[in-house]
Short mmCIF file of C-alpha atoms in Angstrom, two decimals:
data_model
loop_
_atom_site.label_atom_id
_atom_site.label_comp_id
_atom_site.label_asym_id
_atom_site.label_seq_id
_atom_site.Cartn_x
_atom_site.Cartn_y
_atom_site.Cartn_z
CA MET D 202 98.59 102.76 103.18
CA GLY D 203 99.20 99.01 102.00
CA LEU D 204 100.39 97.68 105.23
CA VAL D 205 98.25 96.08 108.06
CA ASN D 206 98.29 93.45 110.95
CA ILE D 207 97.22 90.13 110.54
CA PRO D 208 96.49 88.66 114.01
CA GLY D 209 96.09 84.70 114.87
CA PHE D 210 99.73 83.86 113.68
CA ASN D 211 101.68 81.82 116.18
CA VAL D 212 105.84 82.83 115.30
CA ASP D 213 106.90 80.31 118.12
CA LYS D 214 108.80 78.46 115.73
CA LEU D 215 109.69 81.43 113.54
CA ARG D 216 111.66 83.20 116.49
CA GLN D 217 113.09 79.28 117.15
CA CYS D 218 114.28 79.82 113.53
CA CYS D 219 116.11 82.93 114.47
CA GLN D 220 117.54 82.23 117.67
CA TRP D 221 119.30 78.83 116.12
CA PHE D 222 120.83 80.67 112.83
CA PHE D 223 122.02 83.55 114.26
CA SER D 224 123.38 81.65 117.20
CA GLN D 225 125.60 80.08 115.12
CA SER D 226 129.29 80.31 114.78
CA TRP D 227 131.14 82.83 112.58
CA GLU D 228 132.79 80.00 110.56
CA VAL D 229 129.31 77.84 109.87
CA LYS D 230 127.86 81.73 108.99
CA SER D 231 130.64 82.18 106.45
CA SER D 232 130.43 78.72 104.75
CA LEU D 233 126.89 79.78 103.97
CA MET D 234 127.56 83.64 102.79
CA LYS D 235 126.25 84.71 99.05
CA LYS D 236 129.46 84.46 96.17
CA SER D 237 129.60 89.31 96.52
CA PHE D 238 130.44 88.06 99.91
CA ASN D 239 132.92 85.08 99.74
CA SER D 240 134.36 84.69 96.46
CA LYS D 241 134.55 80.72 97.41
CA SER D 242 131.07 80.47 97.69
CA ARG D 243 129.12 78.86 94.63
CA ASN D 244 125.67 80.62 95.70
CA VAL D 245 124.92 83.98 94.38
CA TYR D 246 121.37 84.30 95.17
CA ARG D 247 120.66 82.51 98.21
CA GLY D 248 122.20 82.18 101.39
CA TYR D 249 123.85 84.72 104.23
CA PHE D 250 124.86 88.10 104.03
CA PRO D 251 126.69 89.65 107.12
CA VAL D 252 126.58 93.02 108.52
CA LEU D 253 128.25 95.97 106.20
CA GLU D 254 130.17 98.18 108.09
CA ASN D 255 129.16 101.52 107.67
CA SER D 256 126.39 100.72 106.06
CA PRO D 257 123.17 102.40 107.19
CA SER D 258 121.45 99.02 106.43
CA ARG D 259 122.49 97.11 110.04
CA LYS D 260 121.56 93.49 109.51
CA GLU D 261 122.40 89.94 108.97
CA GLY D 262 120.62 87.73 107.00
CA PHE D 263 119.46 84.00 106.21
CA GLU D 264 117.25 83.28 102.94
CA ILE D 265 116.20 80.63 101.03
CA GLY D 266 114.14 79.94 98.16
CA ALA D 267 111.65 76.61 96.56
CA ASP D 268 113.90 73.94 95.33
CA ILE D 269 113.05 72.89 91.32
CA PRO D 270 114.08 69.82 90.06
CA ALA D 271 117.85 69.91 88.58
CA ASP D 272 115.85 68.96 85.55
CA ASP D 273 114.04 71.97 84.57
CA PRO D 274 115.49 74.00 81.82
CA ASP D 275 115.80 77.16 84.25
CA MET D 276 118.31 74.80 86.33
CA ILE D 277 119.68 73.28 83.32
CA SER D 278 120.34 76.73 82.10
CA GLY D 279 121.99 78.51 84.51
CA ASN D 280 119.73 80.58 86.06
CA TRP D 281 120.12 81.94 89.18
CA PHE D 282 117.32 83.30 91.05
CA TYR D 283 116.16 79.69 90.98
CA GLU D 284 119.49 78.33 92.41
CA LYS D 285 119.01 75.74 94.86
CA SER D 286 118.51 76.59 98.83
CA ILE D 287 122.15 76.65 100.93
CA TRP D 288 121.83 75.34 104.54
CA PRO D 289 123.58 75.20 107.63
CA PRO D 290 124.63 71.80 109.03
CA GLU D 291 122.74 70.28 112.19
CA ASN D 292 123.40 68.63 115.11
CA GLY D 293 119.74 67.07 116.26
CA ASP D 294 119.16 69.66 118.31
CA PHE D 295 116.15 71.60 116.28
CA LYS D 296 115.40 70.93 113.35
CA PHE D 297 116.41 74.20 111.31
CA LYS D 298 115.60 73.21 107.67
CA ALA D 299 112.33 71.35 107.44
CA THR D 300 111.04 74.12 110.06
CA MET D 301 112.18 76.55 107.95
CA LEU D 302 110.43 74.60 104.80
CA GLU D 303 107.44 74.61 106.50
CA ALA D 304 106.88 77.92 107.69
CA TYR D 305 107.91 78.67 103.86
CA ASP D 306 104.85 76.73 102.86
CA GLN D 307 102.79 77.66 104.98
CA LEU D 308 103.35 81.68 104.81
CA HIS D 309 103.04 81.45 100.81
CA GLN D 310 99.31 79.82 101.34
CA ILE D 311 98.69 82.50 103.39
CA ALA D 312 100.26 84.78 101.35
CA MET D 313 98.46 83.30 97.99
CA ASP D 314 95.46 83.37 100.08
CA ILE D 315 95.08 87.50 101.05
CA LEU D 316 95.94 87.43 97.10
CA LYS D 317 93.29 86.09 96.50
CA LEU D 318 90.66 88.39 98.60
CA ALA D 319 92.65 90.95 97.08
CA SER D 320 91.70 90.25 93.45
CA ILE D 321 87.88 90.20 94.98
CA GLY D 322 87.87 93.13 96.50
CA LEU D 323 89.00 94.66 92.90
CA GLY D 324 86.12 93.18 91.61
CA PHE D 325 87.95 90.38 89.70
CA LYS D 326 87.59 86.39 90.20
CA GLU D 327 89.87 85.27 93.03
CA ASN D 328 92.01 83.27 90.90
CA CYS D 329 92.46 86.94 89.15
CA PHE D 330 96.88 86.69 89.98
CA GLU D 331 97.47 83.04 90.35
CA TYR D 332 98.76 82.33 86.52
CA LEU D 333 101.77 84.24 87.59
CA PHE D 334 102.45 81.67 90.41
CA ARG D 335 101.99 78.32 88.44
CA ASP D 336 104.39 75.72 88.79
CA LYS D 337 107.90 77.33 90.36
CA PRO D 338 107.33 80.98 92.01
CA CYS D 339 110.57 82.94 93.29
CA SER D 340 109.67 83.62 96.22
CA THR D 341 112.22 84.41 99.10
CA PHE D 342 112.15 83.39 102.75
CA ARG D 343 114.19 85.51 104.90
CA LEU D 344 115.56 85.45 108.92
CA LEU D 345 117.15 89.23 109.81
CA HIS D 346 119.05 90.21 112.74
CA TYR D 347 119.58 94.08 113.29
CA PRO D 348 122.22 94.91 115.51
CA SER D 349 121.97 97.68 117.74
CA TRP D 350 124.37 100.54 116.57
CA GLU D 351 125.03 100.86 120.67
CA GLY D 352 125.10 104.91 120.10
CA SER D 353 127.70 105.02 117.94
CA PRO D 354 125.73 105.33 114.46
CA PRO D 355 128.05 106.33 111.24
CA ASP D 356 126.71 109.47 109.45
CA ASN D 357 124.94 108.43 107.00
CA ALA D 358 122.43 106.03 109.34
CA VAL D 359 121.89 109.53 111.23
CA LEU D 360 118.22 111.08 110.62
CA ASP D 361 117.30 114.81 111.13
CA GLU D 362 115.29 114.56 113.91
CA GLY D 363 118.28 112.47 115.93
CA LYS D 364 116.80 109.16 115.37
CA ALA D 365 119.22 106.24 113.18
CA VAL D 366 118.09 104.02 111.37
CA THR D 367 119.31 99.71 110.67
CA THR D 368 117.57 100.14 107.98
CA PRO D 369 116.67 103.00 105.39
CA VAL D 370 113.42 103.44 103.64
CA HIS D 371 111.79 101.76 101.22
CA THR D 372 109.01 99.80 99.15
CA ASP D 373 109.36 96.59 98.71
CA SER D 374 109.94 95.01 95.48
CA CYS D 375 107.85 92.02 95.67
CA PHE D 376 104.23 90.92 95.12
CA LEU D 377 103.18 90.83 99.23
CA THR D 378 105.48 90.88 101.96
CA LEU D 379 104.07 88.87 105.33
CA LEU D 380 106.60 89.68 108.57
CA ALA D 381 107.14 88.29 111.55
CA THR D 382 108.54 91.16 113.98
CA PHE D 383 108.22 89.46 117.32
CA GLN D 384 106.87 92.48 119.55
CA TYR D 385 109.91 93.83 118.32
CA HIS D 386 109.16 97.66 117.45
CA GLY D 387 111.33 100.14 114.78
CA LEU D 388 109.28 99.86 112.28
CA GLU D 389 107.72 103.21 110.84
CA VAL D 390 105.58 103.72 108.06
CA LEU D 391 105.09 106.56 105.55
CA THR D 392 101.63 108.02 105.94
CA PRO D 393 99.90 109.63 102.90
CA GLU D 394 100.90 112.80 104.54
CA GLY D 395 104.52 112.56 105.01
CA THR D 396 104.79 111.67 108.84
CA TRP D 397 106.47 108.33 109.87
CA LEU D 398 103.96 106.67 111.95
CA PRO D 399 105.21 103.66 113.88
CA VAL D 400 103.92 100.07 114.02
CA GLN D 401 102.71 99.01 116.87
CA PRO D 402 103.72 95.02 117.33
CA ILE D 403 100.99 92.11 118.07
CA ALA D 404 101.64 88.91 120.42
CA ASP D 405 100.79 86.51 117.78
CA GLY D 406 100.44 88.33 114.07
CA LEU D 407 102.22 89.55 110.85
CA VAL D 408 102.11 92.25 109.34
CA MET D 409 101.52 92.13 105.80
CA ASN D 410 102.98 94.96 103.35
CA VAL D 411 102.12 95.78 99.36
CA GLY D 412 104.61 95.02 97.36
CA ASP D 413 105.42 97.11 93.89
CA VAL D 414 104.63 94.88 91.45
CA LEU D 415 100.64 94.68 93.25
CA SER D 416 100.97 98.09 93.34
CA LYS D 417 101.84 98.59 89.54
CA MET D 418 99.32 95.94 88.32
CA VAL D 419 96.40 98.03 89.87
CA GLY D 420 97.28 100.64 88.62
CA GLY D 421 98.23 101.92 92.41
CA ARG D 422 95.07 101.21 93.57
CA PHE D 423 96.77 99.48 95.88
CA VAL D 424 100.04 101.60 97.32
CA ALA D 425 103.45 100.11 98.26
CA THR D 426 103.66 101.78 101.31
CA GLN D 427 107.37 103.56 102.00
CA HIS D 428 109.14 101.64 105.51
CA ARG D 429 112.15 101.95 107.78
CA VAL D 430 113.78 100.28 110.38
CA LEU D 431 114.89 102.41 113.48
CA ASP D 432 117.49 101.59 115.56
CA ILE D 433 115.71 100.77 119.21
CA GLY D 434 118.97 100.23 121.79
CA VAL D 435 118.41 96.07 121.37
CA ASP D 436 119.13 93.80 118.69
CA ARG D 437 116.07 93.40 117.31
CA PHE D 438 114.92 90.09 114.63
CA SER D 439 112.45 89.69 111.86
CA VAL D 440 111.11 87.68 109.72
CA PRO D 441 109.76 88.01 106.53
CA PHE D 442 108.44 85.92 103.34
CA PHE D 443 108.39 88.19 100.03
CA LEU D 444 105.51 86.64 97.71
CA GLU D 445 106.96 86.62 94.22
CA PRO D 446 105.93 85.66 91.16
CA ARG D 447 107.57 83.23 88.21
CA PHE D 448 110.82 84.49 86.70
CA ASP D 449 109.43 84.10 83.30
CA ALA D 450 105.70 85.82 84.52
CA ASP D 451 104.59 89.14 82.31
CA ILE D 452 104.08 91.82 85.08
CA SER D 453 103.20 94.45 82.40
CA MET D 454 99.55 93.80 82.36
CA ASN D 455 97.23 96.67 84.13
CA VAL D 456 95.15 94.65 85.66
CA LEU D 457 92.51 96.95 86.64
CA ASN D 458 91.72 98.28 82.35
CA GLU D 459 93.35 94.94 81.01
CA SER D 460 96.07 96.91 79.75
CA LYS D 461 100.13 96.94 79.67
CA ASP D 462 101.27 99.92 81.54
CA GLU D 463 104.34 100.47 80.16
CA ASN D 464 106.73 99.67 76.76
CA SER D 465 103.02 98.96 75.38
CA GLY D 466 102.63 95.31 73.84
CA THR D 467 106.09 94.53 75.52
CA ILE D 468 106.64 91.07 78.12
CA VAL D 469 108.18 92.62 81.05
CA LYS D 470 109.67 89.35 82.70
CA TYR D 471 109.38 89.62 86.80
CA GLY D 472 113.02 88.30 86.92
CA PRO D 473 114.73 91.15 85.10
CA TRP D 474 112.34 94.06 86.42
CA VAL D 475 113.22 92.99 89.61
CA LEU D 476 116.56 92.67 89.22
CA LYS D 477 116.91 96.56 88.19
CA ARG D 478 114.50 97.63 90.78
CA MET D 479 117.15 95.73 93.74
CA GLU D 480 119.99 97.28 91.97
CA GLU D 481 117.88 100.87 91.28
CA LYS D 482 117.31 100.88 95.53
CA GLY D 483 120.73 99.77 95.93
CA PHE D 484 120.20 97.22 98.99
CA PHE D 485 123.64 95.97 99.56
CA GLU D 486 122.89 92.16 99.49
CA PHE D 487 122.21 91.97 95.69
CA LYS D 488 125.01 93.58 94.82
CA ASN D 489 127.04 92.05 92.58
CA LEU D 490 124.42 89.80 90.96
CA PRO D 491 125.22 88.24 87.72
CA LYS D 492 123.58 90.15 84.93
CA PHE D 493 120.49 88.08 82.36
#
């Protein structure tokens, strides 16, 4: 399975970010909504998404990316993968933006270090994948709040064994995910034998999960593990960091045999590819995005 616990990471500041943001008023949060949830909004990719009623994916979230200069060609052309992050107003009680940006940089570096170790483990130079992330990676940093169903989940959230999900089974579409769970239970992974295994939370640490792109580029040597989140009867919080390459990074290569693994000879750009993946998976927070 492509999932491991990484000890030794202090999650206190991430917990503070969750507590601060999700305690904001509906007026503040709705002002940060993506355009698909608020037609008056300008941002389509970054920002806030609310709980969608009667959806098996019961969560609200806020996400940011790394801003690039206004005169960058992708900004000038209107490539919304690189739209500027939108931020809530602060009153001085907590430096939310500064804390989030510091954590983003820290988690990005940890993820890149893990990718170097993975490259060495595959028998390659440690910088094997580095070129894909050069200059302006599209990595996403997200705060999540999973309200409990409080005993009344809709039918589409109820499993055969009577449990209810707050996130249905899926794989992550990125390279790697780093996840802070704050010792909440509820995360489960599907084993190769087809059984569901609870991920035991650790006090100070992260969960690392292999995503679709890395699995794809190594011919399945590392597996993108299917996982889900169960309703645990109380509100649950988590903070994932999704390591993503540049928008135009060519992800068609199978690095194990140095060949194109699909549409031989054709460049497969990460941006359009991951948009298609998100549409196929039906992630409600990414519905109705503009086409490229």
